[in-house]
Short mmCIF file of C-alpha atoms in Angstrom, two decimals:
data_model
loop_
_atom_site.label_atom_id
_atom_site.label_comp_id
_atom_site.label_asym_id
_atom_site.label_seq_id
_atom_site.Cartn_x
_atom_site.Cartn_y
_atom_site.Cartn_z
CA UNK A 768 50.01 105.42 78.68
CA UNK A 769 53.27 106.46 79.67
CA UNK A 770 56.06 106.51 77.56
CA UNK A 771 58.63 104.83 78.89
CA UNK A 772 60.58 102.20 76.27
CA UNK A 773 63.48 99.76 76.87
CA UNK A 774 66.11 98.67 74.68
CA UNK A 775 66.97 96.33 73.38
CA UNK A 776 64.39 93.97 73.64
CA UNK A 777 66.17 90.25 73.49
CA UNK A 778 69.59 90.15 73.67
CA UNK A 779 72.13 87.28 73.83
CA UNK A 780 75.58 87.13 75.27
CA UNK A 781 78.44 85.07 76.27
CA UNK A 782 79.16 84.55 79.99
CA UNK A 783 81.62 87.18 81.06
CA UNK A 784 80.79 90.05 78.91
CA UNK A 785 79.87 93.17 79.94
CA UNK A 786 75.90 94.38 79.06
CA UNK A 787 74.14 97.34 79.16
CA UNK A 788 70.31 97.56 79.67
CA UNK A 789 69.08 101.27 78.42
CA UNK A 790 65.15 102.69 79.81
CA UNK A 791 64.39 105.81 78.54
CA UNK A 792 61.08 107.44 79.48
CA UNK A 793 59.33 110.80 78.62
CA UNK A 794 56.93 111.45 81.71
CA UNK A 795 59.68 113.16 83.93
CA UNK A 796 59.16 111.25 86.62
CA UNK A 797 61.45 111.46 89.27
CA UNK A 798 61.15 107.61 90.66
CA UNK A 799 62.72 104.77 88.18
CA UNK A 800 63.52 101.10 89.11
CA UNK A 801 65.41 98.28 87.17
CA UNK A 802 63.56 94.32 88.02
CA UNK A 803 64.33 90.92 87.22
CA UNK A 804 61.42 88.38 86.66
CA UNK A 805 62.56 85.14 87.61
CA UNK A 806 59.88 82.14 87.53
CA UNK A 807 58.81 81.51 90.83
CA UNK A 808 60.53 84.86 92.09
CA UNK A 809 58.20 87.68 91.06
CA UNK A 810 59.44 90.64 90.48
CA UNK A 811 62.63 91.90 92.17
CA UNK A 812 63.94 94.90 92.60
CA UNK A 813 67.61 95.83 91.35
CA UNK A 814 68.41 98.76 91.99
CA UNK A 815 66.48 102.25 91.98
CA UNK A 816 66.82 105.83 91.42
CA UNK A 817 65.52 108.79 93.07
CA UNK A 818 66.58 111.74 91.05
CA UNK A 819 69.45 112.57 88.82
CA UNK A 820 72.84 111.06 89.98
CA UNK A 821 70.99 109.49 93.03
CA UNK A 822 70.70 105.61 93.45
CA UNK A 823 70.13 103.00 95.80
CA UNK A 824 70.49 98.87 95.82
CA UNK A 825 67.62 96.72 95.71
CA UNK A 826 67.35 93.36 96.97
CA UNK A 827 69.49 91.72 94.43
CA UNK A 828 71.87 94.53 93.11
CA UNK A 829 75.43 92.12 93.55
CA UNK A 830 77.11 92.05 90.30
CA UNK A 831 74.97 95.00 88.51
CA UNK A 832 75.60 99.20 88.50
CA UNK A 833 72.81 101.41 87.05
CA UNK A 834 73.34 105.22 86.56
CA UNK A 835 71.49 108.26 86.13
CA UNK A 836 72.68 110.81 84.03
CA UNK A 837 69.76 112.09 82.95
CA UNK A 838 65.80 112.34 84.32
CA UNK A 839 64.83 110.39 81.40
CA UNK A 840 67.19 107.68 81.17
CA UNK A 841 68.14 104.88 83.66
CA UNK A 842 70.92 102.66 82.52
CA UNK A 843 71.29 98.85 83.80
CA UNK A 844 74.88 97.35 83.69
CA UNK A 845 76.23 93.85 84.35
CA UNK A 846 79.13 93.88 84.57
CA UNK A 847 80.07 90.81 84.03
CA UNK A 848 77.15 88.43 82.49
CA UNK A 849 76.75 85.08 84.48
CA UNK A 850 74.28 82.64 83.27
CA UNK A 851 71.96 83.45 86.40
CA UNK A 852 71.34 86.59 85.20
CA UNK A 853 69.26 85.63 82.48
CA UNK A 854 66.32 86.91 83.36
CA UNK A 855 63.34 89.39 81.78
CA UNK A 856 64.42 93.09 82.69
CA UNK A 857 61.86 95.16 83.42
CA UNK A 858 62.35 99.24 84.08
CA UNK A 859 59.28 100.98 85.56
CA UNK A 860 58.80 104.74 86.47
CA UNK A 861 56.59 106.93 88.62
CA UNK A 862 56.21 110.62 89.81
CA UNK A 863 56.71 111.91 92.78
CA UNK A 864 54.28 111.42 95.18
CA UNK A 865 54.47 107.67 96.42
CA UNK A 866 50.44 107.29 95.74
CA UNK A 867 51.26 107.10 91.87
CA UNK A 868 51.40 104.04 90.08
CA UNK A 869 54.75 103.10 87.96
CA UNK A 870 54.86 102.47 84.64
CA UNK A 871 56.24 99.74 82.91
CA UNK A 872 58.50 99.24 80.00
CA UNK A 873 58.44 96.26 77.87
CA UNK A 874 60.53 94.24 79.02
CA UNK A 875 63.87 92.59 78.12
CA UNK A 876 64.37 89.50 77.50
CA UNK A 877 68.51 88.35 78.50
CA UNK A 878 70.28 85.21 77.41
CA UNK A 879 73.79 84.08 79.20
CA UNK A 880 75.08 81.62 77.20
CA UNK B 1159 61.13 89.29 105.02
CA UNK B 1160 58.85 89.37 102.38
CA UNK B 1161 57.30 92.70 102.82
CA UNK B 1162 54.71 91.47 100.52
CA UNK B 1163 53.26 87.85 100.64
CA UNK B 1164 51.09 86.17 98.15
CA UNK B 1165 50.71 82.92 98.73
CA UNK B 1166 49.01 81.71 96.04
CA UNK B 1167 51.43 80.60 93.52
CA UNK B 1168 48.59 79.62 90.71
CA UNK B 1169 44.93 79.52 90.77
CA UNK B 1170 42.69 77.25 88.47
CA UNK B 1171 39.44 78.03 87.96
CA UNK B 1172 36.39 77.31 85.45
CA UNK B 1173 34.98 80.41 83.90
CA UNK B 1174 32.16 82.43 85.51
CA UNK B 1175 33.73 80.81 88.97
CA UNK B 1176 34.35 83.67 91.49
CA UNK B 1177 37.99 83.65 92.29
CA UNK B 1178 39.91 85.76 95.11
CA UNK B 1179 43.90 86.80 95.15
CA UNK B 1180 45.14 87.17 98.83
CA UNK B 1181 47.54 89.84 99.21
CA UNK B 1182 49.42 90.38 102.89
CA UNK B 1183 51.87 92.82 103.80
CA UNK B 1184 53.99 94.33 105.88
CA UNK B 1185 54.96 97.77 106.90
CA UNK B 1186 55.66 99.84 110.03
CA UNK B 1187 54.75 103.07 108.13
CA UNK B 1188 51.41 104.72 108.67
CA UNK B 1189 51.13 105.78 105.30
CA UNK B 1190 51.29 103.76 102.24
CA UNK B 1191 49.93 102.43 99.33
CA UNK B 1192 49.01 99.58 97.72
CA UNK B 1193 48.73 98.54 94.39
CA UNK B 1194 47.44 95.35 91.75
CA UNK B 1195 48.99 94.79 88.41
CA UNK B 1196 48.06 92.05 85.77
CA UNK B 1197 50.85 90.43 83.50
CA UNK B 1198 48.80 88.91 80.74
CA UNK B 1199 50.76 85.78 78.91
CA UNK B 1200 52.02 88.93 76.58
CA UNK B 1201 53.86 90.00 79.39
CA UNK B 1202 53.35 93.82 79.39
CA UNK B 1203 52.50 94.76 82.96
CA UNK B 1204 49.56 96.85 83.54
CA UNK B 1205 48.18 98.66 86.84
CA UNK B 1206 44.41 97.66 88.22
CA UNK B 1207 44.08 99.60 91.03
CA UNK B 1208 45.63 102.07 93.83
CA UNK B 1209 44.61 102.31 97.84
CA UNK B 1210 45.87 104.68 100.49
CA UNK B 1211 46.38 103.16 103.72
CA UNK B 1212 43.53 105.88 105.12
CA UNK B 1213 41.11 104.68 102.77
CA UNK B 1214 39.90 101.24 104.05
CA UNK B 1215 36.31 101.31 101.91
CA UNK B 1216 36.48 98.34 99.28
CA UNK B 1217 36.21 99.36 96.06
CA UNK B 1218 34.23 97.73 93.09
CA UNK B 1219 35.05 98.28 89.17
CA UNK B 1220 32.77 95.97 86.46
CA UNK B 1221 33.75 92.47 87.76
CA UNK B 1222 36.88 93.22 90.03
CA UNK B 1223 36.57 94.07 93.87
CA UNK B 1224 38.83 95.20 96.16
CA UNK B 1225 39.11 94.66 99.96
CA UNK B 1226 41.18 96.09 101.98
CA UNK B 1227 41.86 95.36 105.54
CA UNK B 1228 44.27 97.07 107.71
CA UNK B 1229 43.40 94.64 110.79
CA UNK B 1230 45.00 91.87 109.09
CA UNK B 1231 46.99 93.93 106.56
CA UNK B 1232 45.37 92.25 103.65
CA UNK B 1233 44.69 93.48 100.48
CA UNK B 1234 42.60 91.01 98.60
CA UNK B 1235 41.24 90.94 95.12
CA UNK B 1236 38.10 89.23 94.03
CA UNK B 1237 37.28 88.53 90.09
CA UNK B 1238 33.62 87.75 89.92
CA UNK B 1239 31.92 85.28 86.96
CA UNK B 1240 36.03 85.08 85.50
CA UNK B 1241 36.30 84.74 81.97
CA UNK B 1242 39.49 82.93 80.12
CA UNK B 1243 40.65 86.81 79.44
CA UNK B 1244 41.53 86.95 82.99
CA UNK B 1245 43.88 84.27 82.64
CA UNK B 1246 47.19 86.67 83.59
CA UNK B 1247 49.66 86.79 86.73
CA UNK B 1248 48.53 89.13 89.35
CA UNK B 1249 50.78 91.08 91.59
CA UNK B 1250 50.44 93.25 94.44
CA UNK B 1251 52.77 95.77 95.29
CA UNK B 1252 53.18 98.24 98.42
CA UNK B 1253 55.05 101.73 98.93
CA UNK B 1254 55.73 102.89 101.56
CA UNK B 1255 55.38 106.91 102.73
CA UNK B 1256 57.04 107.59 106.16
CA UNK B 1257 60.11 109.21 105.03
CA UNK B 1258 62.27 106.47 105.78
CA UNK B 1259 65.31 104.61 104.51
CA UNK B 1260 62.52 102.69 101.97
CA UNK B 1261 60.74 106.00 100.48
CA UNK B 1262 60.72 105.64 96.76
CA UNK B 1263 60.97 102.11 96.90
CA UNK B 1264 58.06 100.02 95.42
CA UNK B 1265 57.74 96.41 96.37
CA UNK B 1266 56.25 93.64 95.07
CA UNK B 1267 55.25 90.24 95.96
CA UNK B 1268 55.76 86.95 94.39
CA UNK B 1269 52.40 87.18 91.68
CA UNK B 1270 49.21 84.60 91.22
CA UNK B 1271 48.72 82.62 88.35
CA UNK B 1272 45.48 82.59 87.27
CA UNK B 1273 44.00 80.17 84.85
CA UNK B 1274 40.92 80.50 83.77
CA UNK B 1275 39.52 77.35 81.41
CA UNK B 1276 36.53 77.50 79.29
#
């Protein structure tokens, strides 16, 4: 399996603080995505990242940034948590070539309270 | 638009029933891909199987089938005699090739929840 992990895992926070959603993986892929899980929603995409530096907005990127520092990691930010943002995270990467599959991290599990 | 559909929102069966996920998308690339995943109630998320849009043979592994039809742009999934291990969310997922605006992106539809009882 790949090795791509997420931290943290569950988190909690108060409406209006900021949060920051960390994927790290160790496949050097070049592809890596940031979705929410919603019941009823499936899996939607965030926001994604093609390379180093490079992003681009999913369907439902308003009121989250991501950057890309680094091949390895892809960071998630609210910026300000609202309560329908609590959601499962998850962060997913692939190679390349568009005939890979992407790889899955855990999942995170965020509260707005 | 959903670029993919799956209309099934949950499927009950009774194990050893046959049970088929529909799949339908929607692309104006030539090339692509399409892809199955299975969310188990642990909630990792973990890859079945991979088509290219130029391959349209179905494809068979142990119990799970495949079929693939760019006429209707369906990509199906059939579980033969299910057993409760099945019981999961299923989602299909496209990407598309071209070189467009969308390359990179990976999409998925909405997921099946399939129950299988005892």
């Amino acid at each position: 399996d790949a090795g791509i992990t997420q931290s943290p895992r569950h988190k909690v926070t108060e409406t209006g603080t900021p949060v920051t959603l960390r994927c790290h993986q160790t496949e050097n892929h070049r592809y890596m995505y940031w979705y929410r899980q919603d019941p009823g929603h499936g899996l939607r995409l965030i926001h994604y990242s093609y390379g180093v530096k490079d992003t681009d907005k999913g369907e439902v990127s308003d009121g989250y940034s991501v950057s890309r520092s680094k091949t390895e990691d892809f960071l998630l930010t609210l910026e300000s948590a609202t309560s329908s943002q609590t959601s499962v995270y998850f962060c997913a990467s692939r190679g390349a070539y568009m005939n890979t599959e992407a790889f899955f991290g855990q999942g995170t599990r965020l509260t707005v309270v | 638009a959903q670029k993919v559909t799956q209309a099934q929102t949950e499927i009950s069966v009774v194990e050893k029933e046959d049970v088929t996920l529909d799949c339908v998308y929607e692309t104006r690339d030539t090339t692509y891909y399409l892809f199955w995943y299975k969310q188990p109630p642990s909630g990792e998320l973990v890859f079945l199987i991979r088509r290219n849009s130029f391959d349209e043979q179905n494809e068979i592994s142990g119990r799970y089938s495949w079929n693939f039809q760019k006429s209707t742009s369906s990509f199906n999934f059939t579980i033969t005699a299910s057993q409760v291990v099945d019981s999961a969310v299923y989602f299909c997922a496209l990407s598309e090739a071209g070189g467009g605006s969308t390359l990179g992106r990976l999409y998925f539809g909405r997921g099946t929840q399939l129950t299988v009882w005892p």
